[in-house]
Short mmCIF file of C-alpha atoms in Angstrom, two decimals:
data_model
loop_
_atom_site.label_atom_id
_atom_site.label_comp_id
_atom_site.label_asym_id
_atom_site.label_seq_id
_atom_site.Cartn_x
_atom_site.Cartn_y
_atom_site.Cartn_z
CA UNK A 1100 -16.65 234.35 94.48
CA UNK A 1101 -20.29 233.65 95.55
CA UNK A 1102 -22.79 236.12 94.64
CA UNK A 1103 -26.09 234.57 96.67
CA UNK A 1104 -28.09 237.10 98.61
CA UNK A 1105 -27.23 235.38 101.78
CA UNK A 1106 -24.13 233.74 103.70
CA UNK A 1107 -24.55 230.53 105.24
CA UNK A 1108 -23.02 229.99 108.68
CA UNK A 1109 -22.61 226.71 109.99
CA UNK A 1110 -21.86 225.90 113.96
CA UNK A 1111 -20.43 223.64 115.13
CA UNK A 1112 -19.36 222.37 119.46
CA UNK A 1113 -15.87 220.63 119.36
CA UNK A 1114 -15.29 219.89 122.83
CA UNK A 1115 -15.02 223.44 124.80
CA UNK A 1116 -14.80 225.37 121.26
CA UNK A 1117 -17.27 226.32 118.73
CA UNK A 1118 -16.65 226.35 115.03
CA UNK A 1119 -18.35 228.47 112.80
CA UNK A 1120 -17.90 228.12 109.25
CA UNK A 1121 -18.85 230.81 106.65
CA UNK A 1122 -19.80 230.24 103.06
CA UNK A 1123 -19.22 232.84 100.54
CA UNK A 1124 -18.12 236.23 100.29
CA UNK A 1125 -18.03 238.32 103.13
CA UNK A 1126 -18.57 242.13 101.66
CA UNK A 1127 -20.77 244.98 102.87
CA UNK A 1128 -24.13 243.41 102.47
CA UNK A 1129 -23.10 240.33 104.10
CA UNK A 1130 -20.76 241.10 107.26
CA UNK A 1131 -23.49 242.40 109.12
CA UNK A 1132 -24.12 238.40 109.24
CA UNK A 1133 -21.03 237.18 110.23
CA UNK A 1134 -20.89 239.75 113.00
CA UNK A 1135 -24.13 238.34 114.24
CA UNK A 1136 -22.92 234.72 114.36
CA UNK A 1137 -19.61 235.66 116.12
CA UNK A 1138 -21.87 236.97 118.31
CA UNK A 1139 -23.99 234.50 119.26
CA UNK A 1140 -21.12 232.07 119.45
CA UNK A 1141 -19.12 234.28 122.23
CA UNK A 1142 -22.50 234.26 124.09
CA UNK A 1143 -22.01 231.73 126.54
CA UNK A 1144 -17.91 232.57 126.17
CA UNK A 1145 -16.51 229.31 124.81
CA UNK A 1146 -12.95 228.70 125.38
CA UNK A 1147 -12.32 229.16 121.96
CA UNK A 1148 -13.64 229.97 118.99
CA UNK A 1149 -12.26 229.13 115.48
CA UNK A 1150 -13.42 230.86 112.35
CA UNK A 1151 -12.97 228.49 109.90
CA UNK A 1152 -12.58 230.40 106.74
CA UNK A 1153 -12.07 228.03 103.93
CA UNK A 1154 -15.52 228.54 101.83
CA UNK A 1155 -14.50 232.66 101.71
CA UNK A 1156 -13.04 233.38 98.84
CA UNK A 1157 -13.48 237.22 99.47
CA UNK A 1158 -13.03 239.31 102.48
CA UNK A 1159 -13.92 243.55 102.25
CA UNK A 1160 -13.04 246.06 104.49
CA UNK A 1161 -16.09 245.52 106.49
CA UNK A 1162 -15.08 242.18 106.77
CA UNK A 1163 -11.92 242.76 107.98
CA UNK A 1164 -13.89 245.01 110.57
CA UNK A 1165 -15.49 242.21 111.87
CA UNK A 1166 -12.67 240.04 112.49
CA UNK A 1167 -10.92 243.33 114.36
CA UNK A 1168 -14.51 244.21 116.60
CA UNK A 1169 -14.35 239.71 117.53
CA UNK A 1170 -10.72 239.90 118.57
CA UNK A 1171 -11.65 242.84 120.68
CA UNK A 1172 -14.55 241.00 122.32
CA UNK A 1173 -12.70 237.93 122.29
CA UNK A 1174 -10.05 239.60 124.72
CA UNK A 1175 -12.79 241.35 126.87
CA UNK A 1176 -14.18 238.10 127.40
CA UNK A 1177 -10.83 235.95 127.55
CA UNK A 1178 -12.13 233.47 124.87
CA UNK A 1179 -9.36 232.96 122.54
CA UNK A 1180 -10.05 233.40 118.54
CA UNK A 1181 -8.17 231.88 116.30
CA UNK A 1182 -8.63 231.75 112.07
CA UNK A 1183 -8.03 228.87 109.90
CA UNK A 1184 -7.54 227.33 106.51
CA UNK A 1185 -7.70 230.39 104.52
CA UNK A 1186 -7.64 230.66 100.71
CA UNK A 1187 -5.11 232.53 99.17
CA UNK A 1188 -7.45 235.46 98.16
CA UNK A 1189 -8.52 236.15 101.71
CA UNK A 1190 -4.96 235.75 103.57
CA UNK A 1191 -2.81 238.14 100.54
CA UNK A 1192 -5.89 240.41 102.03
CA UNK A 1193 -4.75 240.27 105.39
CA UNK A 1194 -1.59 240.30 104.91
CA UNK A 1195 -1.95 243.65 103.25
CA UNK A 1196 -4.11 245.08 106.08
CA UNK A 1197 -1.21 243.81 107.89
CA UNK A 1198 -3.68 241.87 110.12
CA UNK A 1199 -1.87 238.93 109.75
CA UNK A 1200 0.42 239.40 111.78
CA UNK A 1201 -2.22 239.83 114.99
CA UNK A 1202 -4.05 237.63 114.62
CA UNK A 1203 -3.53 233.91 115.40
CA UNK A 1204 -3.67 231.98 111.97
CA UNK A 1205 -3.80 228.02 111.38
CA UNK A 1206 -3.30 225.79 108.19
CA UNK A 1207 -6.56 224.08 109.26
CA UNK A 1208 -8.90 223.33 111.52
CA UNK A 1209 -7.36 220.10 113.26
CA UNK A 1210 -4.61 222.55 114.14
CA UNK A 1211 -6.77 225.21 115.18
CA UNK A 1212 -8.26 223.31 117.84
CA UNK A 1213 -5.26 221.49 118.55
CA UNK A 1214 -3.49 224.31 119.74
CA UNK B 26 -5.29 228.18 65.33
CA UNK B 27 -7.55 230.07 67.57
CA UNK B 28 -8.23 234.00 67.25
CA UNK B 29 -7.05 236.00 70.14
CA UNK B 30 -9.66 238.82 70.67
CA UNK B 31 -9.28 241.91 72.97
CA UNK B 32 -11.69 241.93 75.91
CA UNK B 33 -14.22 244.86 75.14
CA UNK B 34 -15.17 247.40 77.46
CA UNK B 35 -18.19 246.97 79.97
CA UNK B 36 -20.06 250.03 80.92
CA UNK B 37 -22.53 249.49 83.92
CA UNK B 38 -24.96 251.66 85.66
CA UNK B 39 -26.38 250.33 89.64
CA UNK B 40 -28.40 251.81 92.17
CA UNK B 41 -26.14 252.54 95.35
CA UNK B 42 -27.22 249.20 96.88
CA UNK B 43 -25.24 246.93 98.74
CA UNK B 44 -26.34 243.85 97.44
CA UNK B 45 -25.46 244.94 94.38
CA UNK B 46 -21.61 244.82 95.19
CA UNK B 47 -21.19 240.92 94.42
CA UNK B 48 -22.70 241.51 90.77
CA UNK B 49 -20.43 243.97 89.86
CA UNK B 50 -17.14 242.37 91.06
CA UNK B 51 -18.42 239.29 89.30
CA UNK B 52 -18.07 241.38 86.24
CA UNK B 53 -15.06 242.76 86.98
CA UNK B 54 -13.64 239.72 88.13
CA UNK B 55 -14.39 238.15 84.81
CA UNK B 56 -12.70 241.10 82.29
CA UNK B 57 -9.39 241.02 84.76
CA UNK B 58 -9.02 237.56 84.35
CA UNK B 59 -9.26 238.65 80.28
CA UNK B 60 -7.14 241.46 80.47
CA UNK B 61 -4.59 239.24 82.04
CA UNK B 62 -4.13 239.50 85.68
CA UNK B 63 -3.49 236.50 87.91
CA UNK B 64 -6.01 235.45 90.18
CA UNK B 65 -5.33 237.60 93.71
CA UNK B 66 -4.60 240.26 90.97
CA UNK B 67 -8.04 239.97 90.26
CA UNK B 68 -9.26 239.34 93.54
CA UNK B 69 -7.04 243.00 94.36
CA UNK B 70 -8.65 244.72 91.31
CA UNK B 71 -12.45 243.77 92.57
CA UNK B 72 -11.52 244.68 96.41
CA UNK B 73 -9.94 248.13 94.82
CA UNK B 74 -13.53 248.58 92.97
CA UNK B 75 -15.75 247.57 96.07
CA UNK B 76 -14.18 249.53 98.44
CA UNK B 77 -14.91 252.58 96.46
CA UNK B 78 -18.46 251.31 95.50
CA UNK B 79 -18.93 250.97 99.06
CA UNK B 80 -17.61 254.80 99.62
CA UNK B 81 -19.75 256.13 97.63
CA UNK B 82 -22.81 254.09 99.27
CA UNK B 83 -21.83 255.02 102.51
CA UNK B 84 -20.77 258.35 102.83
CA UNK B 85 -21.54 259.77 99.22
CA UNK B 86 -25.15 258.92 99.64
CA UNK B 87 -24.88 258.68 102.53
CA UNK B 88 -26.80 255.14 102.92
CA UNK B 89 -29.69 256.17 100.08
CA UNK B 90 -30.52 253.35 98.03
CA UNK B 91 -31.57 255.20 95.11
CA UNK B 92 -28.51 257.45 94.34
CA UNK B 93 -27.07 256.19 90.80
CA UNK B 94 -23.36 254.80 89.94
CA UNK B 95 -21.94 254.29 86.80
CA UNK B 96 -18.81 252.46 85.98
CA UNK B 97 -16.69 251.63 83.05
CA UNK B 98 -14.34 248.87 82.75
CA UNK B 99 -11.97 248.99 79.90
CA UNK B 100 -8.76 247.25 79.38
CA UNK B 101 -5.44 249.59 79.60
CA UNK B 102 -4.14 250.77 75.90
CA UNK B 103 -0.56 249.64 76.79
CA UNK B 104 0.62 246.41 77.96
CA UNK B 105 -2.01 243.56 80.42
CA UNK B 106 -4.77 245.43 82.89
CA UNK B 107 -7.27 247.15 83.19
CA UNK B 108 -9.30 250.65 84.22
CA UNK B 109 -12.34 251.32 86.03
CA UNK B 110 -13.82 254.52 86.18
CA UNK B 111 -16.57 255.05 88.96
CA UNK B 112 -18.89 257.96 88.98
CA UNK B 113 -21.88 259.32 90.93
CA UNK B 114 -23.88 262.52 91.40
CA UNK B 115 -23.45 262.03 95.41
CA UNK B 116 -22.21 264.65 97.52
CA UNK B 117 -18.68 265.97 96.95
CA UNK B 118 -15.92 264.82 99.02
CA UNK B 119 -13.14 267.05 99.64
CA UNK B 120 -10.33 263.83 98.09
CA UNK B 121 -8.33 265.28 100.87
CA UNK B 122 -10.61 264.58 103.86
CA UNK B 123 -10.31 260.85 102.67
CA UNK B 124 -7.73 259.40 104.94
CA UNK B 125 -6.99 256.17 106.03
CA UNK B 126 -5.95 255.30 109.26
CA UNK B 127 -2.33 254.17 110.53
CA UNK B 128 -2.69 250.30 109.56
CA UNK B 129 -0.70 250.32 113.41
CA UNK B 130 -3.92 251.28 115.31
CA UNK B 131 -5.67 248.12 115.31
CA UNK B 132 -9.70 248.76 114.90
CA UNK B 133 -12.67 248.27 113.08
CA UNK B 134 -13.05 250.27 110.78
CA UNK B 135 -10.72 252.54 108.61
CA UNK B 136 -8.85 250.17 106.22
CA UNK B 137 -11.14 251.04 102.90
CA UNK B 138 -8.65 253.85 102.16
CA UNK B 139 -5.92 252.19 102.52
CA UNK B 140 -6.52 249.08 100.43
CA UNK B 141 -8.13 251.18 97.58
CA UNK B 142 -4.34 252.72 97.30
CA UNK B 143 -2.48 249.94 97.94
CA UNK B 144 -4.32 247.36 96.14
CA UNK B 145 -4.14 249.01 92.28
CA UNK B 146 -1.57 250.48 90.92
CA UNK B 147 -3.15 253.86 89.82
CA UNK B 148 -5.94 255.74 91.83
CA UNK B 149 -7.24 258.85 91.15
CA UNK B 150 -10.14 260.48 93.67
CA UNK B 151 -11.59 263.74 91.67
CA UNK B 152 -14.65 265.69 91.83
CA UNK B 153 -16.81 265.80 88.95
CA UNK B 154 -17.79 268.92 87.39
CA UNK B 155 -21.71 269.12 88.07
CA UNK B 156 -21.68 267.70 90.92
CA UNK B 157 -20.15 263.87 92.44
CA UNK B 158 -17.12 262.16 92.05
CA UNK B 159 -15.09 260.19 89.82
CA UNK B 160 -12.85 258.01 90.97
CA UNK B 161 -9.70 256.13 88.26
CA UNK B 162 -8.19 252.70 88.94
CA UNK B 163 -5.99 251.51 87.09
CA UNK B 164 -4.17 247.81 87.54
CA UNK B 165 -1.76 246.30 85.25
CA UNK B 166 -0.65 242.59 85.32
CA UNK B 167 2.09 241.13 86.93
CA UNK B 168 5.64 241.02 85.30
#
């Protein structure tokens, strides 16, 4: 787990999807953050966006919240979301929020995009 | 030959401040792993301890950032695991007001409950004489 005061978001176009890529652990003080980025990203309403969530090694509830409010938005705006290369921490999460099951989840990135 | 030496107990005392969260489940992150669960049983064990720390934040005080905590992390008498117990002086919650939501109504929002009593296997929501709450969890190692 990462304990810096921040978490770092990188972007990234791959052909009509963006990529964003968190780094660290995605609790109450830093979803807030992530929310932001997501929205940014859905701004101009790419066909897809993946979160590619293999530098979090720990998801809250108010993480989880964020991933539920971008597959909402993601609908309203028919982008399609997708999440990717999870560690084990953050996926036994979902899986006990039973949120794995509705939202579309990828071994990695290449098959993220890919699909 | 090397000694094998019982974790020791870790009492802490925060301010109800968010950024405060990752400190504490570095702490009890570290004593799990010594008390002998298996990494997502850690990982469980600090979720179960944030989502409470982030109860009492957010609706025991209520957002303050000057309200205090205190929590002791001890490892169980009998067998692998270990306890936290969480206290404040915040405003009393009636434990049976705290409900989560049906995990089949998919929103933001709502889950905190649910993974503080699924993700340990003892939890214990009480009010504290004089005022606050104290809140047991107990996990024990894996089989």
């Amino acid at each position: 787990m990462q304990s810096g005061p921040t978490l770092e978001i990188a972007s990234e176009r791959s052909g009509d999807a963006i990529v964003l890529t968190p780094k660290g652990d995605v609790d109450m003080a830093k979803s807030p953050l992530l929310r932001k980025a997501i929205g940014d990203a859905m701004k101009p309403a790419p066909a897809r966006l993946v979160l590619d969530l293999s530098a979090v090694s720990y998801m809250d509830s108010s993480g989880l919240a964020t991933l539920v409010e971008a597959l909402q938005n993601s609908r309203k705006s028919n982008v399609t979301l997708a999440l990717c290369a999870l560690t084990p921490r953050v996926r036994s999460i979902l899986e006990i929020a039973r949120l794995n099951t509705v939202f579309s989840l990828f071994e990695s990135r290449e098959k993220a995009l890919a699909s | 030959m090397s000694a094998i030496i019982a974790p020791s107990p870790v009492s802490l005392q925060i301010l109800s401040r968010p950024e405060l969260l990752a400190s504490v489940r570095s702490v009890a992150m570290d004593l799990a792993h010594r008390c002998g669960l298996d990494d997502i049983g850690c990982c469980h064990f600090a979720l179960a301890m944030d989502e409470t720390l982030t109860n009492v934040i957010r609706h025991g005080y209520e957002g303050r950032d000057d309200g205090m905590i205190w929590i002791r992390l001890e490892p169980l008498e009998a067998g692998e695991g270990l306890r936290a117990v969480i206290e404040d002086r915040a405003r009393t919650v009636d434990p049976a007001l705290l409900q989560g939501r049906s995990l089949d109504d998919v929103r933001p929002g709502g889950l905190g409950m649910h993974l503080m009593r699924t993700l340990v296997d003892r939890y214990e929501h009480t009010p504290r004489d004089g005022g606050g709450m104290q809140v047991i969890l107990e996990k024990r190692a894996a089989a």
